[in-house]
Amino acid sequence: MTETQTKEKSTPSVLYKVIVIDDEPAVLHFIETVLEQNNFQVTCCGNAKEALDKIENNHFDCMITDAIMPNISGFELIKKVRENKDYSHMQILMLTRKRDRQDVKKAVDAGANDYIIKPIDENLLIEKVNSC
């Protein structure tokens, strides 16, 4: 086996591009670390406006957004993303501490594909992002 072939085998390829939006830096860091360890390419944003700018100029396979954020909520962000047919391929996961059935329904009605409840279970996060 040549040196190039060895490098190719030992270097894992990136599975998908994921954008993560949350106003809590610790949550962003945790998700980024977990996803990168599982070969996802991760872009983190601290608010919805920053995320919309990134989404407009880049391709992402999956978006994970917090529900409650200042200025533009995760619910509003999802609606804005879903209004643009160019992003219809993107899978969206809502991330929140809210556990009520009405909150889950609100997320799904906004256009979320799935729902992750904080505190985040690392294995469940990977499972849900893989299912995207």
PDB file of C-alpha atoms in Angstrom:
ATOM      1  CA  MET A   1       0.000   0.000   0.000  1.00  0.00           C
ATOM      2  CA  THR A   2       1.345   3.427  -0.916  1.00  0.00           C
ATOM      3  CA  GLU A   3       1.678   6.274   1.573  1.00  0.00           C
ATOM      4  CA  THR A   4      -1.194   8.123  -0.117  1.00  0.00           C
ATOM      5  CA  GLN A   5      -3.494   5.109   0.191  1.00  0.00           C
ATOM      6  CA  THR A   6      -2.586   4.779   3.871  1.00  0.00           C
ATOM      7  CA  LYS A   7      -3.417   8.443   4.513  1.00  0.00           C
ATOM      8  CA  GLU A   8      -6.728   8.119   2.684  1.00  0.00           C
ATOM      9  CA  LYS A   9      -7.725   5.093   4.753  1.00  0.00           C
ATOM     10  CA  SER A  10      -6.749   6.647   8.070  1.00  0.00           C
ATOM     11  CA  THR A  11      -8.370  10.037   7.441  1.00  0.00           C
ATOM     12  CA  PRO A  12     -12.132   9.815   8.019  1.00  0.00           C
ATOM     13  CA  SER A  13     -14.238  11.751   5.567  1.00  0.00           C
ATOM     14  CA  VAL A  14     -16.747  14.357   6.637  1.00  0.00           C
ATOM     15  CA  LEU A  15     -20.257  12.942   6.590  1.00  0.00           C
ATOM     16  CA  TYR A  16     -22.426  16.049   6.443  1.00  0.00           C
ATOM     17  CA  LYS A  17     -22.351  19.785   7.028  1.00  0.00           C
ATOM     18  CA  VAL A  18     -24.300  20.858  10.104  1.00  0.00           C
ATOM     19  CA  ILE A  19     -25.117  24.376  11.292  1.00  0.00           C
ATOM     20  CA  VAL A  20     -25.839  24.780  14.992  1.00  0.00           C
ATOM     21  CA  ILE A  21     -27.575  27.855  16.436  1.00  0.00           C
ATOM     22  CA  ASP A  22     -27.756  28.539  20.165  1.00  0.00           C
ATOM     23  CA  ASP A  23     -27.198  31.622  22.299  1.00  0.00           C
ATOM     24  CA  GLU A  24     -25.423  29.558  24.984  1.00  0.00           C
ATOM     25  CA  PRO A  25     -21.689  29.194  24.145  1.00  0.00           C
ATOM     26  CA  ALA A  26     -21.345  26.064  26.314  1.00  0.00           C
ATOM     27  CA  VAL A  27     -24.106  24.307  24.359  1.00  0.00           C
ATOM     28  CA  LEU A  28     -22.503  25.294  21.044  1.00  0.00           C
ATOM     29  CA  HIS A  29     -19.127  24.003  22.194  1.00  0.00           C
ATOM     30  CA  PHE A  30     -20.588  20.697  23.417  1.00  0.00           C
ATOM     31  CA  ILE A  31     -22.506  20.027  20.189  1.00  0.00           C
ATOM     32  CA  GLU A  32     -19.583  21.097  18.012  1.00  0.00           C
ATOM     33  CA  THR A  33     -17.197  18.769  19.879  1.00  0.00           C
ATOM     34  CA  VAL A  34     -19.554  15.781  19.748  1.00  0.00           C
ATOM     35  CA  LEU A  35     -20.373  16.212  16.069  1.00  0.00           C
ATOM     36  CA  GLU A  36     -16.794  16.844  14.960  1.00  0.00           C
ATOM     37  CA  GLN A  37     -15.670  13.703  16.807  1.00  0.00           C
ATOM     38  CA  ASN A  38     -18.196  11.878  14.619  1.00  0.00           C
ATOM     39  CA  ASN A  39     -16.869  13.386  11.372  1.00  0.00           C
ATOM     40  CA  PHE A  40     -19.466  16.095  10.824  1.00  0.00           C
ATOM     41  CA  GLN A  41     -18.398  19.500   9.579  1.00  0.00           C
ATOM     42  CA  VAL A  42     -19.889  21.983  12.038  1.00  0.00           C
ATOM     43  CA  THR A  43     -20.599  25.711  11.803  1.00  0.00           C
ATOM     44  CA  CYS A  44     -21.759  27.410  15.005  1.00  0.00           C
ATOM     45  CA  CYS A  45     -23.810  30.590  15.288  1.00  0.00           C
ATOM     46  CA  GLY A  46     -24.823  32.484  18.416  1.00  0.00           C
ATOM     47  CA  ASN A  47     -28.025  33.898  16.944  1.00  0.00           C
ATOM     48  CA  ALA A  48     -30.552  33.439  14.155  1.00  0.00           C
ATOM     49  CA  LYS A  49     -29.449  36.457  12.087  1.00  0.00           C
ATOM     50  CA  GLU A  50     -25.896  35.125  11.887  1.00  0.00           C
ATOM     51  CA  ALA A  51     -27.295  31.706  10.948  1.00  0.00           C
ATOM     52  CA  LEU A  52     -29.442  33.132   8.143  1.00  0.00           C
ATOM     53  CA  ASP A  53     -26.372  34.871   6.694  1.00  0.00           C
ATOM     54  CA  LYS A  54     -24.372  31.616   6.810  1.00  0.00           C
ATOM     55  CA  ILE A  55     -27.211  29.564   5.326  1.00  0.00           C
ATOM     56  CA  GLU A  56     -27.620  32.040   2.478  1.00  0.00           C
ATOM     57  CA  ASN A  57     -23.962  31.673   1.483  1.00  0.00           C
ATOM     58  CA  ASN A  58     -23.280  27.995   2.246  1.00  0.00           C
ATOM     59  CA  HIS A  59     -24.811  24.562   1.823  1.00  0.00           C
ATOM     60  CA  PHE A  60     -25.809  22.701   4.989  1.00  0.00           C
ATOM     61  CA  ASP A  61     -27.402  19.279   5.242  1.00  0.00           C
ATOM     62  CA  CYS A  62     -28.771  19.745   8.740  1.00  0.00           C
ATOM     63  CA  MET A  63     -29.635  22.613  11.064  1.00  0.00           C
ATOM     64  CA  ILE A  64     -29.883  22.325  14.844  1.00  0.00           C
ATOM     65  CA  THR A  65     -31.452  25.362  16.459  1.00  0.00           C
ATOM     66  CA  ASP A  66     -32.347  26.351  19.970  1.00  0.00           C
ATOM     67  CA  ALA A  67     -35.998  27.320  20.401  1.00  0.00           C
ATOM     68  CA  ILE A  68     -35.626  30.326  22.680  1.00  0.00           C
ATOM     69  CA  MET A  69     -33.126  32.967  21.586  1.00  0.00           C
ATOM     70  CA  PRO A  70     -33.110  36.765  21.716  1.00  0.00           C
ATOM     71  CA  ASN A  71     -34.513  38.759  18.773  1.00  0.00           C
ATOM     72  CA  ILE A  72     -35.399  35.860  16.448  1.00  0.00           C
ATOM     73  CA  SER A  73     -36.546  32.616  18.068  1.00  0.00           C
ATOM     74  CA  GLY A  74     -35.688  29.193  16.731  1.00  0.00           C
ATOM     75  CA  PHE A  75     -39.329  28.802  15.691  1.00  0.00           C
ATOM     76  CA  GLU A  76     -39.120  31.964  13.579  1.00  0.00           C
ATOM     77  CA  LEU A  77     -35.750  30.897  12.163  1.00  0.00           C
ATOM     78  CA  ILE A  78     -37.186  27.570  11.036  1.00  0.00           C
ATOM     79  CA  LYS A  79     -40.118  29.311   9.350  1.00  0.00           C
ATOM     80  CA  LYS A  80     -37.741  31.667   7.503  1.00  0.00           C
ATOM     81  CA  VAL A  81     -35.594  28.760   6.325  1.00  0.00           C
ATOM     82  CA  ARG A  82     -38.635  26.767   5.196  1.00  0.00           C
ATOM     83  CA  GLU A  83     -39.944  29.768   3.195  1.00  0.00           C
ATOM     84  CA  ASN A  84     -36.965  29.459   0.850  1.00  0.00           C
ATOM     85  CA  LYS A  85     -37.275  26.514  -1.534  1.00  0.00           C
ATOM     86  CA  ASP A  86     -33.474  26.456  -1.967  1.00  0.00           C
ATOM     87  CA  TYR A  87     -33.221  25.111   1.589  1.00  0.00           C
ATOM     88  CA  SER A  88     -36.036  22.571   1.369  1.00  0.00           C
ATOM     89  CA  HIS A  89     -33.497  19.721   1.456  1.00  0.00           C
ATOM     90  CA  MET A  90     -32.185  20.776   4.870  1.00  0.00           C
ATOM     91  CA  GLN A  91     -33.208  18.654   7.828  1.00  0.00           C
ATOM     92  CA  ILE A  92     -33.974  20.705  10.939  1.00  0.00           C
ATOM     93  CA  LEU A  93     -33.720  19.655  14.566  1.00  0.00           C
ATOM     94  CA  MET A  94     -35.217  21.846  17.304  1.00  0.00           C
ATOM     95  CA  LEU A  95     -33.160  21.971  20.484  1.00  0.00           C
ATOM     96  CA  THR A  96     -34.847  23.090  23.695  1.00  0.00           C
ATOM     97  CA  ARG A  97     -35.551  22.530  27.361  1.00  0.00           C
ATOM     98  CA  LYS A  98     -39.287  22.714  26.621  1.00  0.00           C
ATOM     99  CA  ARG A  99     -40.930  19.325  27.007  1.00  0.00           C
ATOM    100  CA  ASP A 100     -44.639  20.040  26.632  1.00  0.00           C
ATOM    101  CA  ARG A 101     -46.564  18.437  23.804  1.00  0.00           C
ATOM    102  CA  GLN A 102     -47.659  21.892  22.583  1.00  0.00           C
ATOM    103  CA  ASP A 103     -43.999  22.948  22.238  1.00  0.00           C
ATOM    104  CA  VAL A 104     -43.185  19.860  20.173  1.00  0.00           C
ATOM    105  CA  LYS A 105     -46.227  20.584  17.989  1.00  0.00           C
ATOM    106  CA  LYS A 106     -45.144  24.223  17.597  1.00  0.00           C
ATOM    107  CA  ALA A 107     -41.689  23.077  16.423  1.00  0.00           C
ATOM    108  CA  VAL A 108     -43.145  20.582  13.944  1.00  0.00           C
ATOM    109  CA  ASP A 109     -45.668  23.156  12.698  1.00  0.00           C
ATOM    110  CA  ALA A 110     -42.786  25.596  12.130  1.00  0.00           C
ATOM    111  CA  GLY A 111     -41.065  22.979   9.976  1.00  0.00           C
ATOM    112  CA  ALA A 112     -38.744  21.040  12.307  1.00  0.00           C
ATOM    113  CA  ASN A 113     -38.095  17.424  11.362  1.00  0.00           C
ATOM    114  CA  ASP A 114     -37.240  16.328  14.889  1.00  0.00           C
ATOM    115  CA  TYR A 115     -36.818  17.550  18.449  1.00  0.00           C
ATOM    116  CA  ILE A 116     -33.926  17.259  20.947  1.00  0.00           C
ATOM    117  CA  ILE A 117     -34.466  18.038  24.622  1.00  0.00           C
ATOM    118  CA  LYS A 118     -31.775  19.610  26.817  1.00  0.00           C
ATOM    119  CA  PRO A 119     -29.747  18.463  28.606  1.00  0.00           C
ATOM    120  CA  ILE A 120     -28.392  16.823  25.486  1.00  0.00           C
ATOM    121  CA  ASP A 121     -27.738  13.100  25.426  1.00  0.00           C
ATOM    122  CA  GLU A 122     -24.619  12.654  23.264  1.00  0.00           C
ATOM    123  CA  ASN A 123     -25.718   9.305  21.784  1.00  0.00           C
ATOM    124  CA  LEU A 124     -29.200  10.554  20.997  1.00  0.00           C
ATOM    125  CA  LEU A 125     -27.757  13.672  19.338  1.00  0.00           C
ATOM    126  CA  ILE A 126     -25.573  11.569  17.044  1.00  0.00           C
ATOM    127  CA  GLU A 127     -28.462   9.212  16.297  1.00  0.00           C
ATOM    128  CA  LYS A 128     -30.782  12.082  15.358  1.00  0.00           C
ATOM    129  CA  VAL A 129     -28.188  13.876  13.216  1.00  0.00           C
ATOM    130  CA  ASN A 130     -27.349  10.596  11.471  1.00  0.00           C
ATOM    131  CA  SER A 131     -31.037  10.099  10.718  1.00  0.00           C
ATOM    132  CA  CYS A 132     -31.048  13.458   8.962  1.00  0.00           C
TER     133      CYS A 132
END
